[in-house]
mmCIF file of C-alpha atoms in Angstrom:
data_model
loop_
_atom_site.group_PDB
_atom_site.id
_atom_site.type_symbol
_atom_site.label_atom_id
_atom_site.label_comp_id
_atom_site.label_asym_id
_atom_site.label_seq_id
_atom_site.Cartn_x
_atom_site.Cartn_y
_atom_site.Cartn_z
ATOM 1 C CA UNK A 1 63.197 22.777 79.335
ATOM 2 C CA UNK A 2 60.478 20.337 78.326
ATOM 3 C CA UNK A 3 60.795 16.618 78.951
ATOM 4 C CA UNK A 4 59.541 14.124 76.350
ATOM 5 C CA UNK A 5 56.177 13.534 78.016
ATOM 6 C CA UNK A 6 55.536 17.247 78.339
ATOM 7 C CA UNK A 7 56.569 17.838 74.728
ATOM 8 C CA UNK A 8 54.140 15.167 73.523
ATOM 9 C CA UNK A 9 51.296 16.775 75.519
ATOM 10 C CA UNK A 10 52.070 20.218 74.059
ATOM 11 C CA UNK A 11 52.195 18.847 70.489
ATOM 12 C CA UNK A 12 48.924 16.995 70.977
ATOM 13 C CA UNK A 13 47.226 20.096 72.378
ATOM 14 C CA UNK A 14 48.522 22.211 69.503
ATOM 15 C CA UNK A 15 47.320 19.639 66.940
ATOM 16 C CA UNK A 16 43.837 19.542 68.465
ATOM 17 C CA UNK A 17 43.639 23.320 68.548
ATOM 18 C CA UNK A 18 44.732 23.567 64.914
ATOM 19 C CA UNK A 19 42.209 20.896 63.868
ATOM 20 C CA UNK A 20 39.375 22.758 65.560
ATOM 21 C CA UNK A 21 40.185 25.889 63.536
ATOM 22 C CA UNK A 22 40.385 23.979 60.257
ATOM 23 C CA UNK A 23 37.025 22.167 60.564
ATOM 24 C CA UNK A 24 34.062 24.141 59.237
ATOM 25 C CA UNK A 25 31.398 24.894 61.797
ATOM 26 C CA UNK A 26 28.339 22.682 61.634
ATOM 27 C CA UNK A 27 26.205 25.667 60.714
ATOM 28 C CA UNK A 28 28.088 25.970 57.393
ATOM 29 C CA UNK A 29 27.552 22.332 56.398
ATOM 30 C CA UNK A 30 25.078 21.851 53.581
ATOM 31 C CA UNK A 31 23.176 18.802 52.459
ATOM 32 C CA UNK A 32 24.006 17.668 48.957
ATOM 33 C CA UNK A 33 21.617 15.704 46.822
ATOM 34 C CA UNK A 34 21.905 14.001 43.482
ATOM 35 C CA UNK A 35 19.304 12.627 41.142
ATOM 36 C CA UNK A 36 20.346 10.498 38.212
ATOM 37 C CA UNK A 37 19.034 11.290 34.759
ATOM 38 C CA UNK A 38 16.180 9.161 33.456
ATOM 39 C CA UNK A 39 17.178 5.898 31.802
ATOM 40 C CA UNK A 40 17.008 6.144 28.034
ATOM 41 C CA UNK A 41 17.950 2.520 27.368
ATOM 42 C CA UNK A 42 16.146 -0.553 28.673
ATOM 43 C CA UNK A 43 17.291 -4.164 28.726
ATOM 44 C CA UNK A 44 16.431 -5.920 25.471
ATOM 45 C CA UNK A 45 13.333 -8.045 26.057
ATOM 46 C CA UNK A 46 13.836 -11.782 25.802
ATOM 47 C CA UNK A 47 12.082 -15.059 26.574
ATOM 48 C CA UNK A 48 15.286 -16.232 28.269
ATOM 49 C CA UNK A 49 14.878 -16.640 32.055
ATOM 50 C CA UNK A 50 17.909 -14.424 32.635
ATOM 51 C CA UNK A 51 16.066 -11.397 31.240
ATOM 52 C CA UNK A 52 13.843 -11.017 34.315
ATOM 53 C CA UNK A 53 16.710 -11.868 36.646
ATOM 54 C CA UNK A 54 19.002 -9.277 35.022
ATOM 55 C CA UNK A 55 16.690 -6.522 36.250
ATOM 56 C CA UNK A 56 18.751 -6.522 39.471
ATOM 57 C CA UNK A 57 21.481 -4.840 37.426
ATOM 58 C CA UNK A 58 19.442 -1.629 37.589
ATOM 59 C CA UNK A 59 20.245 -1.406 41.310
ATOM 60 C CA UNK A 60 23.706 -0.106 40.384
ATOM 61 C CA UNK A 61 23.765 0.986 36.743
ATOM 62 C CA UNK A 62 21.634 1.562 33.702
ATOM 63 C CA UNK A 63 21.068 -0.831 30.827
ATOM 64 C CA UNK A 64 23.157 1.551 28.753
ATOM 65 C CA UNK A 65 26.243 0.279 30.611
ATOM 66 C CA UNK A 66 25.434 -3.250 29.425
ATOM 67 C CA UNK A 67 24.741 -2.095 25.869
ATOM 68 C CA UNK A 68 28.199 -0.459 25.718
ATOM 69 C CA UNK A 69 29.979 -3.766 26.277
ATOM 70 C CA UNK A 70 31.731 -5.265 23.254
ATOM 71 C CA UNK A 71 29.335 -7.251 21.038
ATOM 72 C CA UNK A 72 32.160 -9.746 20.522
ATOM 73 C CA UNK A 73 32.306 -10.499 24.269
ATOM 74 C CA UNK A 74 32.198 -14.252 24.853
ATOM 75 C CA UNK A 75 30.560 -16.198 27.666
ATOM 76 C CA UNK A 76 33.674 -16.116 29.935
ATOM 77 C CA UNK A 77 33.685 -12.304 29.704
ATOM 78 C CA UNK A 78 30.038 -12.023 30.767
ATOM 79 C CA UNK A 79 30.521 -14.615 33.493
ATOM 80 C CA UNK A 80 33.483 -12.645 34.856
ATOM 81 C CA UNK A 81 31.506 -9.388 34.689
ATOM 82 C CA UNK A 82 28.494 -10.739 36.582
ATOM 83 C CA UNK A 83 30.703 -12.399 39.200
ATOM 84 C CA UNK A 84 32.703 -9.184 39.582
ATOM 85 C CA UNK A 85 29.522 -7.177 40.096
ATOM 86 C CA UNK A 86 28.419 -9.636 42.792
ATOM 87 C CA UNK A 87 31.729 -10.109 44.597
ATOM 88 C CA UNK A 88 33.396 -6.695 44.223
ATOM 89 C CA UNK A 89 30.397 -4.364 44.108
ATOM 90 C CA UNK A 90 27.992 -6.487 46.197
ATOM 91 C CA UNK A 91 25.356 -6.579 43.461
ATOM 92 C CA UNK A 92 22.097 -8.127 44.712
ATOM 93 C CA UNK A 93 22.500 -11.202 42.492
ATOM 94 C CA UNK A 94 21.628 -14.676 43.766
ATOM 95 C CA UNK A 95 24.425 -17.175 43.130
ATOM 96 C CA UNK A 96 22.002 -19.628 41.497
ATOM 97 C CA UNK A 97 20.803 -16.907 39.058
ATOM 98 C CA UNK A 98 24.254 -16.153 37.641
ATOM 99 C CA UNK A 99 24.246 -18.828 34.873
ATOM 100 C CA UNK A 100 20.859 -17.653 33.546
ATOM 101 C CA UNK A 101 21.870 -13.978 33.683
ATOM 102 C CA UNK A 102 25.121 -14.764 31.854
ATOM 103 C CA UNK A 103 23.191 -16.795 29.273
ATOM 104 C CA UNK A 104 20.833 -13.856 28.664
ATOM 105 C CA UNK A 105 23.702 -11.343 28.420
ATOM 106 C CA UNK A 106 25.865 -13.336 26.018
ATOM 107 C CA UNK A 107 22.912 -14.233 23.779
ATOM 108 C CA UNK A 108 21.481 -10.715 23.807
ATOM 109 C CA UNK A 109 24.564 -8.483 23.936
ATOM 110 C CA UNK A 110 27.554 -10.775 23.371
ATOM 111 C CA UNK A 111 28.993 -13.015 20.708
ATOM 112 C CA UNK A 112 26.148 -15.565 20.836
ATOM 113 C CA UNK A 113 23.603 -13.140 19.399
ATOM 114 C CA UNK A 114 21.667 -14.661 16.493
ATOM 115 C CA UNK A 115 22.772 -13.339 13.135
ATOM 116 C CA UNK A 116 20.216 -10.913 11.792
ATOM 117 C CA UNK A 117 19.042 -11.609 8.303
ATOM 118 C CA UNK A 118 19.324 -8.721 5.813
ATOM 119 C CA UNK A 119 15.954 -7.150 4.990
#
């Protein structure tokens, strides 16, 4: 008859033995690699200071991600997005650059875009 301490030792030994059979041998491990497709969309050029500062966005995603945002998005939306990228995803954005980046985004992609005149 097994006492509690002995039972625990037997269960632990059995678990370790089972785990060693389930793990693939190191010789079967393969290195995986991934290369992203080439960017087909670039940030829209602008004289706004935020244009150059928004290039840090490329560290995590393409400009296409920005272009897919709603054109009706207002300044609070863009401010929340940039702050989320910095705080949640650790985007390499300087705190003091956020207002200029938001200004560029809302005026270039959001609801503060100048109305285009019909041709």
